Amino acid sequence: MSAKLESWLPVGVRYMLLSALGFALMSASVKYVSVHGIPLFEIVAARALVSLILSYADVKRKRISIWGNNKALLFARGTVGTVALMCVYYSVTTLPLAEATILQYVHPVFTALLAVLFLQERVQISTLVCIGLCLLGLFCMVYPTLGQHAASELPMFSVAIALLGAFGSSIAYVIVRKLSRTEDSSVIIFYFPLVALPTASLLIGDDFVLPDLWLVFALVLVGIFTQIGQFGLTKAMQTQTAGKASAYSYVQIVFSALLGVWLFNEIPSFWTFLGGALIVLGALINVFGAKLGGFWQRAR
C-alpha cells in the first residue's frame, strides 16, 4: 500500500502539499484576527514572537551559535523579510484570500530581474514567457478596477502593497541563497523574527488591542501554521527536485480560495480565475521551460 502511495504521490509532493496547506491556513488565520479587530503590526509581532521562540529552540537544539557569521547580511535578510511580511499581511487583510495569494506568485518576474541586475544571469526564453504571462494575468485581475462599470473591484493600493511584498520576498530569497553558503538554515530563520518582533512592536504604538483568549489562540496559530509551512517546504526541497516541488506549491492558491469561500464568503470573480490561471501557467513554464527546451533540442 505504501509503495503504491509513494509511486502515486511521492513524499516530496506530500510535504509540498503540507507546506501549501500550512501557508494557506496561516493567511486565513491572519485575515480572521484582522476581521476581529487585531491591527496589522500586532499580528506581525505575535507571529514573530512564536517564530522567535521556535527558531531559537531549534538553534539551541543544534548546539550552534545563534549569531552566525555574516551578521550584516543576516540582519539585511531579517529587515527585507520583515518589510515583505508586513506587505503580505496587509494584502491578506485587505484583499480576498485567493487574490492576495495569487499576487504573491508574481515573484518570478522580480526574481528574474534581480538575477539580471545583480547576478549577471541571462534571461531564458521560458522566463520571458513567464514574465509576459504574469503581467497579462495581473492586468486581468485588476481590469475590473480600471473599468468604469466594475462589478468587482480590487483596491489598487492593496494590489501595489501585495506586489511590493512579492518583490521583497524575491530579494529575501536571493539573500538567503547567498547566506546558505556560510550559514545554517536555522540561524537564517532565527534572524527574521529577531528583526520583525522589535520592529512590529514599536510600530504598534497606541493601537494595541488586548485580545481575548480565542484571539490569542488564533494569533498563536498564525505562527504555528507558518512553521508548518516552512517545515513542509524545507522537507520537500530535500526529498524532491526544486522544480517539481515548487510546481506543487501553487496548490496554495486552491486552498486559499476554498478557505476564502468557507470562512469569509469570498467568491473569486471570473477575472481572478483568468488572471490566476495565466500567472500559474507562466510560473510553471518558468520552472519546466528550460528542461523542455533541452529535451526538444535533443529530440531534434
XYZ file of C-alpha atoms in Angstrom:
300
model
C 0.000 0.000 0.000
C 2.786 2.398 0.934
C 4.649 1.570 -2.288
C 1.551 2.412 -4.335
C 1.125 5.659 -2.413
C 4.781 6.543 -2.991
C 4.501 5.966 -6.735
C 1.270 7.948 -6.991
C 2.154 10.697 -4.508
C 5.912 10.927 -3.745
C 6.945 12.015 -0.262
C 8.325 15.319 -1.573
C 4.969 16.158 -3.123
C 3.201 15.297 0.134
C 5.496 17.653 2.038
C 4.842 20.416 -0.503
C 1.089 19.915 -0.167
C 1.530 20.147 3.610
C 3.501 23.373 3.110
C 0.834 24.854 0.842
C -1.904 23.968 3.335
C 0.128 25.418 6.218
C 0.678 28.752 4.464
C -2.968 28.907 3.342
C -4.143 28.327 6.926
C -1.663 30.982 8.089
C -3.196 33.521 5.689
C -6.700 32.565 6.781
C -5.716 32.990 10.445
C -4.215 36.409 9.690
C -7.418 37.508 7.968
C -9.565 36.087 10.771
C -7.840 38.014 13.584
C -7.806 41.145 11.414
C -11.566 40.903 10.843
C -11.953 40.690 14.627
C -10.092 43.926 15.265
C -6.424 42.983 15.736
C -4.221 45.585 13.962
C -1.635 44.606 11.342
C 1.539 45.262 13.337
C 0.188 43.377 16.345
C -0.402 40.350 14.103
C 3.156 40.605 12.769
C 4.537 40.915 16.324
C 2.575 37.875 17.522
C 3.734 35.821 14.542
C 7.332 36.926 15.116
C 7.165 36.052 18.831
C 6.042 32.483 18.116
C 8.657 32.111 15.362
C 11.391 33.551 17.602
C 10.687 31.016 20.340
C 10.516 28.060 17.960
C 13.559 29.054 15.888
C 15.636 29.837 18.999
C 14.804 26.393 20.388
C 15.808 24.842 17.070
C 19.174 26.631 17.044
C 19.862 25.569 20.623
C 18.903 22.003 19.745
C 21.620 22.005 17.105
C 24.089 23.491 19.611
C 25.349 26.177 17.246
C 25.818 29.910 17.691
C 22.631 31.914 17.203
C 24.548 34.877 15.742
C 26.040 33.218 12.645
C 28.988 34.522 10.619
C 27.807 37.221 8.205
C 25.806 39.318 10.683
C 25.311 42.275 8.327
C 23.742 40.137 5.613
C 21.712 38.188 8.184
C 20.247 41.431 9.528
C 19.607 42.566 5.941
C 17.679 39.356 5.298
C 15.705 39.922 8.501
C 14.912 43.522 7.547
C 13.824 42.734 3.987
C 11.805 39.761 5.204
C 10.077 41.917 7.819
C 9.013 44.536 5.271
C 7.845 41.820 2.866
C 5.844 40.087 5.600
C 4.104 43.310 6.575
C 3.168 43.901 2.949
C 1.905 40.341 2.506
C -0.166 40.506 5.703
C -1.602 43.870 4.685
C -2.698 42.437 1.345
C -4.226 39.405 3.077
C -6.232 41.644 5.418
C -7.476 43.991 2.657
C -7.942 41.635 -0.304
C -9.841 38.353 -0.758
C -7.638 35.389 0.153
C -7.480 34.000 -3.378
C -6.426 37.315 -4.925
C -3.865 38.058 -2.198
C -2.312 34.603 -2.627
C -2.207 34.824 -6.426
C -0.422 38.194 -6.291
C 2.313 36.665 -4.129
C 3.137 34.327 -7.015
C 4.184 37.165 -9.323
C 7.622 36.869 -7.706
C 9.276 35.068 -10.696
C 9.133 38.403 -12.539
C 11.085 40.147 -9.795
C 13.460 37.229 -9.282
C 14.359 37.244 -12.986
C 15.011 40.998 -12.946
C 17.147 40.728 -9.803
C 19.132 37.876 -11.350
C 19.921 40.046 -14.378
C 20.836 43.130 -12.347
C 22.847 41.591 -9.504
C 23.831 38.074 -10.542
C 24.507 38.805 -14.236
C 22.388 35.819 -15.210
C 20.996 35.504 -18.728
C 17.227 35.522 -19.038
C 15.936 32.387 -20.761
C 13.061 32.417 -23.232
C 10.918 30.497 -20.750
C 11.474 33.265 -18.190
C 10.473 35.943 -20.696
C 7.286 33.981 -21.434
C 6.695 33.730 -17.687
C 7.090 37.495 -17.258
C 4.687 38.177 -20.113
C 2.023 35.791 -18.798
C 2.390 37.094 -15.218
C 1.938 40.686 -16.352
C -1.045 39.707 -18.511
C -2.552 37.801 -15.593
C -2.008 40.780 -13.302
C -3.756 43.035 -15.827
C -6.706 40.639 -15.989
C -7.058 40.698 -12.202
C -7.059 44.497 -11.927
C -9.006 45.103 -15.162
C -12.398 45.383 -13.395
C -10.898 48.090 -11.181
C -9.824 50.048 -14.258
C -13.272 49.857 -15.856
C -15.910 52.477 -15.167
C -18.701 49.965 -14.529
C -16.827 47.403 -12.464
C -18.852 44.728 -10.745
C -15.859 43.542 -8.757
C -13.038 45.870 -7.834
C -9.688 45.311 -6.160
C -8.267 48.279 -4.215
C -5.235 49.361 -6.214
C -3.252 50.379 -3.132
C -3.635 46.874 -1.700
C -2.595 45.377 -5.055
C 0.512 47.603 -5.074
C 1.387 46.578 -1.499
C 0.927 42.909 -2.422
C 3.320 43.322 -5.356
C 5.793 45.113 -3.071
C 5.577 42.106 -0.748
C 6.325 39.767 -3.657
C 9.277 41.956 -4.627
C 10.596 41.902 -1.052
C 10.222 38.129 -0.943
C 12.321 37.855 -4.105
C 15.077 39.984 -2.565
C 14.982 37.891 0.605
C 15.220 34.714 -1.499
C 18.337 35.998 -3.270
C 19.916 36.918 0.087
C 19.070 33.503 1.552
C 20.710 31.797 -1.429
C 23.912 33.685 -0.687
C 23.712 33.100 3.079
C 23.153 29.363 2.594
C 26.810 29.033 1.611
C 28.042 30.105 5.056
C 25.109 29.912 7.489
C 22.958 27.174 8.990
C 19.343 27.326 7.849
C 18.100 27.603 11.449
C 20.261 30.691 12.050
C 18.922 32.319 8.864
C 15.349 31.659 10.017
C 16.128 32.948 13.532
C 17.228 36.389 12.301
C 13.869 37.060 10.679
C 11.766 37.198 13.890
C 14.754 38.751 15.664
C 14.245 41.826 13.466
C 10.478 41.546 12.956
C 9.470 41.384 16.647
C 11.014 44.667 17.899
C 10.157 46.463 14.642
C 6.486 45.481 14.735
C 6.276 46.119 18.496
C 7.471 49.703 18.016
C 5.071 50.286 15.118
C 2.047 49.123 17.147
C 2.219 52.317 19.216
C -1.119 53.156 20.798
C -3.036 50.781 18.504
C -2.504 47.725 20.708
C -5.692 45.722 21.206
C -5.930 43.304 24.128
C -7.217 40.072 22.528
C -9.495 37.616 24.262
C -8.395 34.018 24.788
C -9.833 32.829 21.456
C -7.986 35.540 19.509
C -4.790 34.769 21.432
C -5.163 31.173 20.267
C -5.755 32.357 16.687
C -2.637 34.566 16.851
C -0.586 31.602 18.063
C -1.983 29.584 15.161
C -0.551 32.182 12.754
C 2.932 31.316 14.000
C 2.296 27.567 14.183
C 0.875 27.357 10.661
C 3.847 29.389 9.413
C 6.259 26.883 10.951
C 4.290 24.003 9.399
C 4.522 25.706 6.007
C 8.249 26.289 6.351
C 8.830 22.728 7.600
C 6.943 21.228 4.670
C 8.778 23.458 2.204
C 12.199 22.554 3.612
C 11.462 18.818 3.629
C 10.026 18.973 0.108
C 13.168 20.635 -1.221
C 15.268 17.941 0.486
C 13.314 14.994 -0.945
C 12.177 16.310 -4.334
C 13.783 18.306 -7.120
C 13.234 22.042 -6.670
C 11.301 22.340 -9.927
C 8.803 19.596 -9.165
C 8.390 20.690 -5.554
C 7.791 24.357 -6.395
C 5.255 23.379 -9.052
C 3.034 21.861 -6.381
C 3.312 24.969 -4.186
C 0.649 26.591 -6.378
C -1.930 24.349 -4.735
C -1.856 27.028 -2.009
C -3.993 29.190 -4.301
C -6.664 26.458 -4.355
C -6.510 26.035 -0.575
C -6.755 29.810 -0.051
C -9.669 30.142 -2.442
C -11.572 27.346 -0.660
C -10.843 28.850 2.775
C -11.950 32.238 1.488
C -15.293 30.814 0.371
C -15.774 28.758 3.543
C -14.683 31.267 6.206
C -15.254 34.678 4.615
C -17.826 34.054 1.875
C -15.382 35.331 -0.782
C -16.332 34.186 -4.279
C -13.481 34.750 -6.780
C -14.529 36.585 -9.934
C -14.046 35.380 -13.495
C -11.142 37.835 -13.848
C -9.459 36.343 -10.795
C -9.733 32.835 -12.268
C -8.384 34.027 -15.625
C -5.557 36.115 -14.163
C -4.601 33.418 -11.676
C -4.509 30.764 -14.411
C -2.180 32.924 -16.536
C 0.138 33.651 -13.599
C 0.343 29.984 -12.582
C 0.874 28.927 -16.203
C 3.692 31.442 -16.551
C 5.331 30.243 -13.350
C 5.127 26.592 -14.419
C 6.642 27.443 -17.811
C 9.460 29.169 -15.946
C 10.009 26.049 -13.817
C 9.894 23.460 -16.589
C 10.616 25.523 -19.712
C 14.384 25.094 -19.698
C 14.107 21.311 -19.314
C 11.507 21.037 -22.069
C 13.651 23.212 -24.327
C 16.656 20.976 -23.759
C 14.580 17.882 -24.393
C 13.263 19.365 -27.642
C 16.781 20.202 -28.812
C 17.951 16.642 -28.116
C 14.899 15.198 -29.876
C 15.707 17.212 -32.991
